[in-house]
Amino acid sequence: MSMRDIFSNVFKKVSNFSGALCSLLFLALAGLTFLNHQLNFDIPASNKVRDAFEYGTAFSEVEKLDIREIKNEIATSYVSSVPVSGYHYAATTTNTSTSSFHIGEPTPVYDTDVDAGGGVMRYMTYGGRFLYAHSTRAFNPIKYLYIGDTFTATIDGATSTYRIASRYVYNKANELDGKANNQRRINIYTARDESGRHALSLMTCGNGSNNDGNFRLVLYADKI
């Protein structure tokens, strides 16, 4: 076999191999293109990280999102177990149920140092709107009353239904120090909160979920 014939055979084999290799490369490229289309590997021409937003959301719209809205959503859907000073429970805790809780004729007193014992005391100095009792006794049920809930009370021989208008937790040492000279205490004694005057104010120990003597739960109620 001549040298020319040898080179001719080698060229044919290389040509056949190259053709097969090109075919394989073409098929691999087509497969990757299809896979890329299905899995959406395309990265938009931006240096922003796509995270926590739907792919179809334009970055110009994402930038308009106000982080305060996210904070508000968290705040209204979560109630911390740690009492917050003067915390006014949000409307998300509002119920419209009718409670079977009833306050019998409270005992009139003219000094809030009078121990309530197992009953309910009615502080008469500021008009008799303020009622207090122990959270482990007569006022244990008010820990489970929220804005919109109702209860009944017999006062001066008349029984009426009341609806909770607002609910607060106060730190006793920091917010209710002193007695009559403390304006917040006067507001509680006169059943007045930031929304105005109410028919009754009820106070007991705790933050609404326990009996911690360092805190006071205060409910304001309107007659209905």
PDB file of C-alpha atoms in Angstrom:
ATOM      1  CA  MET A   1       0.000   0.000   0.000  1.00  0.00           C
ATOM      2  CA  SER A   2       1.361   3.343  -0.996  1.00  0.00           C
ATOM      3  CA  MET A   3       1.854   6.256   1.356  1.00  0.00           C
ATOM      4  CA  ARG A   4      -0.925   8.084  -0.487  1.00  0.00           C
ATOM      5  CA  ASP A   5      -3.354   5.246   0.214  1.00  0.00           C
ATOM      6  CA  ILE A   6      -2.386   5.232   3.925  1.00  0.00           C
ATOM      7  CA  PHE A   7      -3.028   8.995   4.278  1.00  0.00           C
ATOM      8  CA  SER A   8      -6.321   8.612   2.415  1.00  0.00           C
ATOM      9  CA  ASN A   9      -7.568   5.915   4.834  1.00  0.00           C
ATOM     10  CA  VAL A  10      -6.493   7.935   7.906  1.00  0.00           C
ATOM     11  CA  PHE A  11      -8.281  11.028   6.580  1.00  0.00           C
ATOM     12  CA  LYS A  12     -11.492   9.065   6.020  1.00  0.00           C
ATOM     13  CA  LYS A  13     -11.432   7.672   9.607  1.00  0.00           C
ATOM     14  CA  VAL A  14     -10.762  11.093  11.100  1.00  0.00           C
ATOM     15  CA  SER A  15     -13.571  12.572   9.013  1.00  0.00           C
ATOM     16  CA  ASN A  16     -15.992   9.878  10.169  1.00  0.00           C
ATOM     17  CA  PHE A  17     -14.979  10.401  13.831  1.00  0.00           C
ATOM     18  CA  SER A  18     -15.295  14.177  13.567  1.00  0.00           C
ATOM     19  CA  GLY A  19     -18.753  13.856  12.075  1.00  0.00           C
ATOM     20  CA  ALA A  20     -19.918  11.648  14.926  1.00  0.00           C
ATOM     21  CA  LEU A  21     -18.338  13.989  17.471  1.00  0.00           C
ATOM     22  CA  CYS A  22     -20.078  17.010  15.934  1.00  0.00           C
ATOM     23  CA  SER A  23     -23.380  15.176  16.014  1.00  0.00           C
ATOM     24  CA  LEU A  24     -22.906  14.353  19.705  1.00  0.00           C
ATOM     25  CA  LEU A  25     -21.949  17.932  20.506  1.00  0.00           C
ATOM     26  CA  PHE A  26     -24.978  19.242  18.604  1.00  0.00           C
ATOM     27  CA  LEU A  27     -27.346  16.916  20.468  1.00  0.00           C
ATOM     28  CA  ALA A  28     -25.797  17.878  23.840  1.00  0.00           C
ATOM     29  CA  LEU A  29     -26.176  21.591  23.033  1.00  0.00           C
ATOM     30  CA  ALA A  30     -29.812  21.090  22.037  1.00  0.00           C
ATOM     31  CA  GLY A  31     -30.483  19.202  25.274  1.00  0.00           C
ATOM     32  CA  LEU A  32     -28.931  21.942  27.406  1.00  0.00           C
ATOM     33  CA  THR A  33     -30.951  24.587  25.594  1.00  0.00           C
ATOM     34  CA  PHE A  34     -34.187  22.687  26.283  1.00  0.00           C
ATOM     35  CA  LEU A  35     -33.241  22.139  29.946  1.00  0.00           C
ATOM     36  CA  ASN A  36     -32.374  25.814  30.383  1.00  0.00           C
ATOM     37  CA  HIS A  37     -35.741  26.813  28.953  1.00  0.00           C
ATOM     38  CA  GLN A  38     -37.621  24.458  31.265  1.00  0.00           C
ATOM     39  CA  LEU A  39     -35.759  25.395  34.444  1.00  0.00           C
ATOM     40  CA  ASN A  40     -35.481  29.091  33.682  1.00  0.00           C
ATOM     41  CA  PHE A  41     -31.761  29.490  34.337  1.00  0.00           C
ATOM     42  CA  ASP A  42     -31.725  32.897  32.674  1.00  0.00           C
ATOM     43  CA  ILE A  43     -30.510  35.597  35.040  1.00  0.00           C
ATOM     44  CA  PRO A  44     -31.882  39.091  34.416  1.00  0.00           C
ATOM     45  CA  ALA A  45     -29.411  41.824  33.658  1.00  0.00           C
ATOM     46  CA  SER A  46     -29.326  43.128  37.217  1.00  0.00           C
ATOM     47  CA  ASN A  47     -27.089  42.971  40.235  1.00  0.00           C
ATOM     48  CA  LYS A  48     -30.094  42.404  42.528  1.00  0.00           C
ATOM     49  CA  VAL A  49     -30.610  39.061  44.246  1.00  0.00           C
ATOM     50  CA  ARG A  50     -33.936  37.389  43.531  1.00  0.00           C
ATOM     51  CA  ASP A  51     -35.008  36.166  46.941  1.00  0.00           C
ATOM     52  CA  ALA A  52     -38.417  35.873  48.626  1.00  0.00           C
ATOM     53  CA  PHE A  53     -40.239  37.446  45.687  1.00  0.00           C
ATOM     54  CA  GLU A  54     -42.103  35.803  42.837  1.00  0.00           C
ATOM     55  CA  TYR A  55     -40.034  35.676  39.656  1.00  0.00           C
ATOM     56  CA  GLY A  56     -42.645  37.666  37.740  1.00  0.00           C
ATOM     57  CA  THR A  57     -42.372  40.631  40.130  1.00  0.00           C
ATOM     58  CA  ALA A  58     -40.435  43.493  38.591  1.00  0.00           C
ATOM     59  CA  PHE A  59     -37.616  44.878  40.705  1.00  0.00           C
ATOM     60  CA  SER A  60     -39.114  48.339  40.347  1.00  0.00           C
ATOM     61  CA  GLU A  61     -42.220  47.029  42.133  1.00  0.00           C
ATOM     62  CA  VAL A  62     -40.167  45.194  44.772  1.00  0.00           C
ATOM     63  CA  GLU A  63     -38.392  48.430  45.634  1.00  0.00           C
ATOM     64  CA  LYS A  64     -41.759  50.039  46.371  1.00  0.00           C
ATOM     65  CA  LEU A  65     -42.535  47.544  49.163  1.00  0.00           C
ATOM     66  CA  ASP A  66     -42.500  49.325  52.510  1.00  0.00           C
ATOM     67  CA  ILE A  67     -40.716  47.405  55.233  1.00  0.00           C
ATOM     68  CA  ARG A  68     -43.042  49.105  57.722  1.00  0.00           C
ATOM     69  CA  GLU A  69     -45.955  47.135  56.277  1.00  0.00           C
ATOM     70  CA  ILE A  70     -44.091  43.900  56.988  1.00  0.00           C
ATOM     71  CA  LYS A  71     -43.331  45.030  60.541  1.00  0.00           C
ATOM     72  CA  ASN A  72     -46.988  45.987  61.088  1.00  0.00           C
ATOM     73  CA  GLU A  73     -48.135  42.589  59.839  1.00  0.00           C
ATOM     74  CA  ILE A  74     -45.781  40.843  62.257  1.00  0.00           C
ATOM     75  CA  ALA A  75     -46.804  43.111  65.130  1.00  0.00           C
ATOM     76  CA  THR A  76     -50.526  42.480  64.639  1.00  0.00           C
ATOM     77  CA  SER A  77     -50.207  38.738  64.294  1.00  0.00           C
ATOM     78  CA  TYR A  78     -47.903  38.113  67.244  1.00  0.00           C
ATOM     79  CA  VAL A  79     -48.416  38.913  70.897  1.00  0.00           C
ATOM     80  CA  SER A  80     -45.275  38.623  72.983  1.00  0.00           C
ATOM     81  CA  SER A  81     -45.377  36.763  76.294  1.00  0.00           C
ATOM     82  CA  VAL A  82     -43.274  39.573  77.736  1.00  0.00           C
ATOM     83  CA  PRO A  83     -45.574  42.397  78.888  1.00  0.00           C
ATOM     84  CA  VAL A  84     -45.011  45.732  77.218  1.00  0.00           C
ATOM     85  CA  SER A  85     -45.456  48.852  79.281  1.00  0.00           C
ATOM     86  CA  GLY A  86     -48.838  50.422  78.632  1.00  0.00           C
ATOM     87  CA  TYR A  87     -49.477  47.991  75.816  1.00  0.00           C
ATOM     88  CA  HIS A  88     -52.849  48.556  74.199  1.00  0.00           C
ATOM     89  CA  TYR A  89     -53.993  45.274  72.727  1.00  0.00           C
ATOM     90  CA  ALA A  90     -54.601  45.594  69.007  1.00  0.00           C
ATOM     91  CA  ALA A  91     -57.942  45.103  67.322  1.00  0.00           C
ATOM     92  CA  THR A  92     -56.744  41.741  66.019  1.00  0.00           C
ATOM     93  CA  THR A  93     -57.498  40.329  69.480  1.00  0.00           C
ATOM     94  CA  THR A  94     -61.070  41.588  69.317  1.00  0.00           C
ATOM     95  CA  ASN A  95     -63.781  39.034  70.002  1.00  0.00           C
ATOM     96  CA  THR A  96     -67.540  39.349  69.923  1.00  0.00           C
ATOM     97  CA  SER A  97     -68.397  36.530  72.300  1.00  0.00           C
ATOM     98  CA  THR A  98     -70.715  36.854  75.271  1.00  0.00           C
ATOM     99  CA  SER A  99     -69.063  35.869  78.526  1.00  0.00           C
ATOM    100  CA  SER A 100     -70.901  34.265  81.441  1.00  0.00           C
ATOM    101  CA  PHE A 101     -68.739  36.310  83.796  1.00  0.00           C
ATOM    102  CA  HIS A 102     -70.784  38.269  86.299  1.00  0.00           C
ATOM    103  CA  ILE A 103     -69.689  40.803  88.910  1.00  0.00           C
ATOM    104  CA  GLY A 104     -71.925  40.745  91.945  1.00  0.00           C
ATOM    105  CA  GLU A 105     -72.581  43.887  93.966  1.00  0.00           C
ATOM    106  CA  PRO A 106     -69.043  45.194  94.665  1.00  0.00           C
ATOM    107  CA  THR A 107     -68.008  46.444  98.085  1.00  0.00           C
ATOM    108  CA  PRO A 108     -67.615  50.262  98.301  1.00  0.00           C
ATOM    109  CA  VAL A 109     -64.230  51.463  99.586  1.00  0.00           C
ATOM    110  CA  TYR A 110     -62.494  54.840  99.828  1.00  0.00           C
ATOM    111  CA  ASP A 111     -58.926  53.571  99.897  1.00  0.00           C
ATOM    112  CA  THR A 112     -57.387  51.260  97.279  1.00  0.00           C
ATOM    113  CA  ASP A 113     -55.134  49.800  99.978  1.00  0.00           C
ATOM    114  CA  VAL A 114     -58.156  47.863 101.214  1.00  0.00           C
ATOM    115  CA  ASP A 115     -57.508  44.227 100.338  1.00  0.00           C
ATOM    116  CA  ALA A 116     -60.130  42.762  98.025  1.00  0.00           C
ATOM    117  CA  GLY A 117     -59.961  39.325  99.598  1.00  0.00           C
ATOM    118  CA  GLY A 118     -62.237  37.038  97.631  1.00  0.00           C
ATOM    119  CA  GLY A 119     -64.560  39.791  96.440  1.00  0.00           C
ATOM    120  CA  VAL A 120     -64.650  42.868  94.201  1.00  0.00           C
ATOM    121  CA  MET A 121     -63.942  46.345  95.555  1.00  0.00           C
ATOM    122  CA  ARG A 122     -65.502  49.534  94.177  1.00  0.00           C
ATOM    123  CA  TYR A 123     -63.385  52.654  94.668  1.00  0.00           C
ATOM    124  CA  MET A 124     -65.843  55.477  95.422  1.00  0.00           C
ATOM    125  CA  THR A 125     -63.497  58.491  95.628  1.00  0.00           C
ATOM    126  CA  TYR A 126     -63.690  59.254  91.892  1.00  0.00           C
ATOM    127  CA  GLY A 127     -67.308  58.348  91.258  1.00  0.00           C
ATOM    128  CA  GLY A 128     -67.348  54.596  91.789  1.00  0.00           C
ATOM    129  CA  ARG A 129     -66.349  53.602  88.244  1.00  0.00           C
ATOM    130  CA  PHE A 130     -63.205  51.718  89.268  1.00  0.00           C
ATOM    131  CA  LEU A 131     -63.413  48.065  90.346  1.00  0.00           C
ATOM    132  CA  TYR A 132     -60.507  45.913  91.512  1.00  0.00           C
ATOM    133  CA  ALA A 133     -60.029  42.340  92.705  1.00  0.00           C
ATOM    134  CA  HIS A 134     -57.393  39.619  92.888  1.00  0.00           C
ATOM    135  CA  SER A 135     -56.455  37.814  89.676  1.00  0.00           C
ATOM    136  CA  THR A 136     -56.414  34.504  91.529  1.00  0.00           C
ATOM    137  CA  ARG A 137     -59.944  35.000  92.872  1.00  0.00           C
ATOM    138  CA  ALA A 138     -62.868  37.156  91.764  1.00  0.00           C
ATOM    139  CA  PHE A 139     -61.112  38.715  88.755  1.00  0.00           C
ATOM    140  CA  ASN A 140     -59.469  35.583  87.417  1.00  0.00           C
ATOM    141  CA  PRO A 141     -62.007  35.520  84.512  1.00  0.00           C
ATOM    142  CA  ILE A 142     -61.125  39.004  83.238  1.00  0.00           C
ATOM    143  CA  LYS A 143     -57.724  37.700  82.101  1.00  0.00           C
ATOM    144  CA  TYR A 144     -59.648  35.980  79.316  1.00  0.00           C
ATOM    145  CA  LEU A 145     -61.788  38.956  78.276  1.00  0.00           C
ATOM    146  CA  TYR A 146     -60.746  40.906  75.187  1.00  0.00           C
ATOM    147  CA  ILE A 147     -62.015  43.866  73.203  1.00  0.00           C
ATOM    148  CA  GLY A 148     -65.603  43.169  72.168  1.00  0.00           C
ATOM    149  CA  ASP A 149     -66.308  40.578  74.860  1.00  0.00           C
ATOM    150  CA  THR A 150     -69.199  41.241  77.246  1.00  0.00           C
ATOM    151  CA  PHE A 151     -69.977  40.578  80.891  1.00  0.00           C
ATOM    152  CA  THR A 152     -72.652  41.564  83.391  1.00  0.00           C
ATOM    153  CA  ALA A 153     -72.380  43.454  86.661  1.00  0.00           C
ATOM    154  CA  THR A 154     -74.816  44.309  89.408  1.00  0.00           C
ATOM    155  CA  ILE A 155     -74.078  47.791  90.776  1.00  0.00           C
ATOM    156  CA  ASP A 156     -76.342  49.733  93.111  1.00  0.00           C
ATOM    157  CA  GLY A 157     -78.954  46.992  92.739  1.00  0.00           C
ATOM    158  CA  ALA A 158     -79.152  47.240  88.916  1.00  0.00           C
ATOM    159  CA  THR A 159     -77.758  44.546  86.616  1.00  0.00           C
ATOM    160  CA  SER A 160     -76.350  45.712  83.270  1.00  0.00           C
ATOM    161  CA  THR A 161     -74.329  44.279  80.414  1.00  0.00           C
ATOM    162  CA  TYR A 162     -70.943  45.783  79.559  1.00  0.00           C
ATOM    163  CA  ARG A 163     -68.642  45.415  76.565  1.00  0.00           C
ATOM    164  CA  ILE A 164     -64.829  45.603  76.758  1.00  0.00           C
ATOM    165  CA  ALA A 165     -63.661  48.724  74.904  1.00  0.00           C
ATOM    166  CA  SER A 166     -59.900  48.548  75.511  1.00  0.00           C
ATOM    167  CA  ARG A 167     -57.294  46.437  77.266  1.00  0.00           C
ATOM    168  CA  TYR A 168     -53.982  47.599  78.772  1.00  0.00           C
ATOM    169  CA  VAL A 169     -51.029  46.131  80.653  1.00  0.00           C
ATOM    170  CA  TYR A 170     -48.994  48.436  82.904  1.00  0.00           C
ATOM    171  CA  ASN A 171     -45.740  47.997  84.745  1.00  0.00           C
ATOM    172  CA  LYS A 172     -46.663  48.766  88.339  1.00  0.00           C
ATOM    173  CA  ALA A 173     -43.338  50.263  89.441  1.00  0.00           C
ATOM    174  CA  ASN A 174     -42.685  52.384  86.346  1.00  0.00           C
ATOM    175  CA  GLU A 175     -46.168  53.455  85.283  1.00  0.00           C
ATOM    176  CA  LEU A 176     -48.406  53.272  88.326  1.00  0.00           C
ATOM    177  CA  ASP A 177     -46.081  54.632  90.988  1.00  0.00           C
ATOM    178  CA  GLY A 178     -47.629  56.847  93.627  1.00  0.00           C
ATOM    179  CA  LYS A 179     -51.349  57.068  94.129  1.00  0.00           C
ATOM    180  CA  ALA A 180     -53.768  59.943  93.497  1.00  0.00           C
ATOM    181  CA  ASN A 181     -50.982  62.234  92.277  1.00  0.00           C
ATOM    182  CA  ASN A 182     -50.259  59.941  89.346  1.00  0.00           C
ATOM    183  CA  GLN A 183     -52.315  61.018  86.313  1.00  0.00           C
ATOM    184  CA  ARG A 184     -52.454  57.530  84.868  1.00  0.00           C
ATOM    185  CA  ARG A 185     -53.914  56.234  88.113  1.00  0.00           C
ATOM    186  CA  ILE A 186     -56.488  59.033  88.090  1.00  0.00           C
ATOM    187  CA  ASN A 187     -57.452  58.068  84.546  1.00  0.00           C
ATOM    188  CA  ILE A 188     -57.925  54.476  85.651  1.00  0.00           C
ATOM    189  CA  TYR A 189     -59.961  55.527  88.699  1.00  0.00           C
ATOM    190  CA  THR A 190     -62.205  57.673  86.497  1.00  0.00           C
ATOM    191  CA  ALA A 191     -62.464  55.000  83.749  1.00  0.00           C
ATOM    192  CA  ARG A 192     -60.847  57.248  81.147  1.00  0.00           C
ATOM    193  CA  ASP A 193     -58.391  56.132  78.459  1.00  0.00           C
ATOM    194  CA  GLU A 194     -57.090  57.629  75.227  1.00  0.00           C
ATOM    195  CA  SER A 195     -60.458  57.137  73.525  1.00  0.00           C
ATOM    196  CA  GLY A 196     -62.461  58.894  76.253  1.00  0.00           C
ATOM    197  CA  ARG A 197     -64.639  58.110  79.277  1.00  0.00           C
ATOM    198  CA  HIS A 198     -66.088  54.660  79.912  1.00  0.00           C
ATOM    199  CA  ALA A 199     -68.648  53.245  82.288  1.00  0.00           C
ATOM    200  CA  LEU A 200     -66.227  51.040  84.233  1.00  0.00           C
ATOM    201  CA  SER A 201     -62.547  50.262  84.620  1.00  0.00           C
ATOM    202  CA  LEU A 202     -61.469  46.877  85.992  1.00  0.00           C
ATOM    203  CA  MET A 203     -57.994  46.173  87.330  1.00  0.00           C
ATOM    204  CA  THR A 204     -56.206  43.067  88.533  1.00  0.00           C
ATOM    205  CA  CYS A 205     -52.661  41.701  88.849  1.00  0.00           C
ATOM    206  CA  GLY A 206     -50.677  40.197  85.988  1.00  0.00           C
ATOM    207  CA  ASN A 207     -50.147  40.835  82.311  1.00  0.00           C
ATOM    208  CA  GLY A 208     -53.325  39.144  81.175  1.00  0.00           C
ATOM    209  CA  SER A 209     -51.866  35.653  81.051  1.00  0.00           C
ATOM    210  CA  ASN A 210     -50.403  35.300  84.546  1.00  0.00           C
ATOM    211  CA  ASN A 211     -50.694  36.680  88.095  1.00  0.00           C
ATOM    212  CA  ASP A 212     -47.385  38.550  88.230  1.00  0.00           C
ATOM    213  CA  GLY A 213     -47.716  41.238  90.904  1.00  0.00           C
ATOM    214  CA  ASN A 214     -45.254  43.474  89.038  1.00  0.00           C
ATOM    215  CA  PHE A 215     -47.890  44.198  86.389  1.00  0.00           C
ATOM    216  CA  ARG A 216     -51.496  45.335  86.243  1.00  0.00           C
ATOM    217  CA  LEU A 217     -54.127  44.382  83.691  1.00  0.00           C
ATOM    218  CA  VAL A 218     -56.714  47.137  83.142  1.00  0.00           C
ATOM    219  CA  LEU A 219     -59.911  46.737  81.129  1.00  0.00           C
ATOM    220  CA  TYR A 220     -62.229  49.586  80.173  1.00  0.00           C
ATOM    221  CA  ALA A 221     -65.880  48.722  79.549  1.00  0.00           C
ATOM    222  CA  ASP A 222     -68.985  50.487  78.228  1.00  0.00           C
ATOM    223  CA  LYS A 223     -72.573  49.779  79.215  1.00  0.00           C
ATOM    224  CA  ILE A 224     -74.706  48.388  76.364  1.00  0.00           C
TER     225      ILE A 224
END
